[in-house]
Amino acid sequence: MKAVGYKVPGPIAEDASLVDIDLPRPVAEGGDILVEVKAVSVNPVDYKIRSSTPPADGDWKVLGWDAAGIVQEVGPDVTQFAVGDEVYYAGSLIRPGTNAEFHLVDARIVGRKPASLDWAEAAALPLTTLTAWEAMFDRLDVTKPVPGARIGRINALFTQVQQLWTAVDSFDTPAMQPNPADGEPATLKIYPPLSH
């Protein structure tokens, strides 16, 4: 299969920083699915790893973690996906990346591609959307939005936070100072930010 990788980390200006290569096509085993990659997105993590992380001796390092594509094979332990399903996901830093014709990924971290998104839009969402979701709903404990909430169409964390935030009517958060009238923490109403 065709892929893009490197053997020596360094700046993008070097010819060897990203090289067109041929690699064996992976085989889905266990809980993995093999995805024919239709689109990928590039994140700052790609740059950081390419410029500083060497691959194992003699191996190629293939970058890319956000992807969208079509399931080509399923491992015997996979029950939630079938060949032909359209999916999107943020892969794993400990596996070869998505900058290849085919990518092997753990089915547990894969979602079905929304029909309303094209391949590029779907590939642009996973990492930034997961980061925004976890920050708001896992860490800040914001009330989750209603089904059908909007999502952004570009790969930027702020856009994802803004889109998720505007899906929430408002939420209460305690202020740092007590209310002078009763000594209890004041409650501030926070409303969604204006569209940028």
C-alpha positions in Angstrom: 0.0 0.0 0.0 1.1 3.6 -0.5 1.9 5.7 2.5 3.9 8.8 3.6 6.5 8.4 6.3 10.0 9.2 7.5 13.0 7.4 9.0 14.8 10.4 10.5 13.1 13.2 12.4 13.8 16.7 11.4 12.4 19.9 9.9 9.9 19.8 7.1 12.4 21.6 4.8 14.5 18.4 4.6 13.8 16.1 1.6 13.6 13.1 3.9 11.0 14.6 6.3 8.1 13.1 4.4 8.7 10.3 1.8 6.3 8.4 -0.4 6.7 4.7 0.5 5.2 1.3 -0.1 4.3 -0.8 2.9 2.6 -4.1 3.4 -1.2 -3.8 3.7 -2.2 -4.6 7.4 -4.6 -7.4 8.3 -7.5 -6.9 10.8 -7.2 -9.2 13.8 -8.8 -9.3 17.2 -10.7 -6.1 17.9 -9.2 -4.2 15.0 -10.8 -2.9 11.7 -8.9 -2.2 8.5 -10.1 1.1 7.0 -9.5 2.3 3.5 -8.6 5.9 4.2 -10.5 8.5 2.2 -9.4 11.7 4.1 -7.0 12.7 6.9 -6.4 15.9 8.7 -3.1 17.4 10.0 -2.7 18.5 13.6 0.1 20.1 15.5 0.9 16.7 17.0 2.0 15.5 13.5 4.5 18.3 13.2 5.8 17.8 16.8 6.3 14.0 16.3 7.8 14.4 12.8 10.4 16.9 14.0 11.5 15.0 17.1 10.4 11.4 17.3 12.5 8.7 15.6 10.9 5.5 14.4 12.1 2.1 15.7 15.4 1.1 14.1 15.0 0.4 10.4 11.3 1.2 10.4 9.3 3.9 8.7 7.2 6.2 10.9 3.8 7.0 9.3 2.1 10.1 10.8 -1.6 11.0 10.9 -4.2 10.2 13.5 -7.5 11.8 12.4 -9.1 9.9 9.5 -12.3 9.0 7.7 -12.8 6.0 5.5 -14.6 2.8 4.6 -14.2 -0.5 6.6 -12.5 -3.1 4.4 -11.9 -5.9 7.0 -13.0 -6.6 10.6 -11.2 -8.7 13.2 -13.1 -11.7 14.6 -13.8 -9.8 17.9 -15.5 -6.8 16.2 -19.3 -6.7 16.4 -20.1 -3.1 16.0 -18.8 -2.6 12.4 -19.0 -4.4 9.1 -17.3 -4.2 5.7 -18.5 -1.2 3.9 -19.3 1.0 6.9 -18.2 4.6 6.7 -16.3 5.6 9.8 -14.2 8.4 11.3 -11.8 8.4 14.3 -8.7 9.7 16.0 -6.1 6.9 16.0 -3.4 6.0 18.5 0.0 7.4 18.9 1.5 4.0 19.5 0.4 2.6 16.1 1.3 3.5 12.6 -0.6 6.6 11.4 -3.4 7.3 9.0 -1.2 8.8 6.2 -1.6 5.6 4.2 -4.1 3.9 1.8 -5.2 1.6 4.6 -5.1 2.0 8.3 -5.5 -0.6 11.1 -7.4 0.8 14.1 -9.0 -0.5 17.3 -12.8 -0.6 16.7 -13.5 0.7 20.2 -12.3 4.2 19.3 -14.1 4.5 15.9 -17.4 6.2 15.2 -19.8 6.0 12.2 -19.3 8.9 9.9 -22.3 11.2 9.9 -24.0 11.2 6.5 -24.2 15.0 6.6 -20.4 15.3 6.4 -18.1 14.7 3.5 -14.9 12.8 3.9 -12.7 15.9 4.6 -15.2 17.3 7.1 -15.4 14.0 8.9 -11.6 13.7 9.1 -11.2 17.2 10.4 -13.3 16.5 13.5 -12.1 13.7 15.7 -9.1 15.0 17.7 -10.2 18.6 18.2 -13.8 17.6 18.9 -12.8 14.9 21.4 -10.5 17.5 23.2 -13.3 20.0 23.3 -15.9 17.5 24.5 -13.6 16.1 27.2 -12.7 19.6 28.4 -16.3 20.7 28.7 -18.3 17.6 29.7 -15.7 15.5 31.4 -13.6 18.1 33.2 -15.9 21.2 33.6 -19.0 19.0 34.0 -21.1 21.2 31.7 -24.7 19.9 31.1 -24.5 18.0 27.8 -26.2 19.5 24.8 -29.4 18.2 23.2 -29.3 15.8 20.3 -28.7 17.6 17.0 -26.3 20.1 18.5 -24.1 21.8 15.8 -20.5 20.9 15.3 -17.8 22.9 13.5 -16.5 22.2 10.1 -12.8 23.1 10.5 -10.1 21.5 12.6 -9.6 24.0 15.4 -10.1 23.3 19.1 -11.6 26.8 19.7 -14.2 26.2 17.0 -15.2 22.9 18.5 -15.5 24.4 22.0 -17.5 27.3 20.6 -19.9 25.0 18.8 -20.5 22.7 21.7 -20.7 25.7 24.1 -23.5 27.3 22.0 -25.5 24.0 22.1 -25.8 24.5 25.9 -28.4 27.2 26.8 -26.4 28.3 29.8 -24.9 26.9 32.9 -24.2 28.0 36.4 -20.8 28.2 38.0 -19.9 29.5 41.4 -17.9 32.7 41.6 -14.8 33.0 43.7 -16.2 35.5 46.2 -19.1 35.0 48.6 -22.3 37.0 48.1 -22.1 39.9 50.6 -25.8 39.6 51.4 -25.8 36.0 52.7 -22.2 34.8 52.7 -23.0 32.1 50.1 -21.0 31.9 46.8 -22.6 34.0 44.2 -23.8 32.3 41.0 -23.0 33.7 37.7 -25.0 32.9 34.6 -22.7 32.2 31.6 -24.2 32.5 28.2 -22.8 31.2 24.9 -20.1 33.4 23.3 -20.8 35.4 20.2 -20.0 33.7 16.9 -16.4 34.6 15.7 
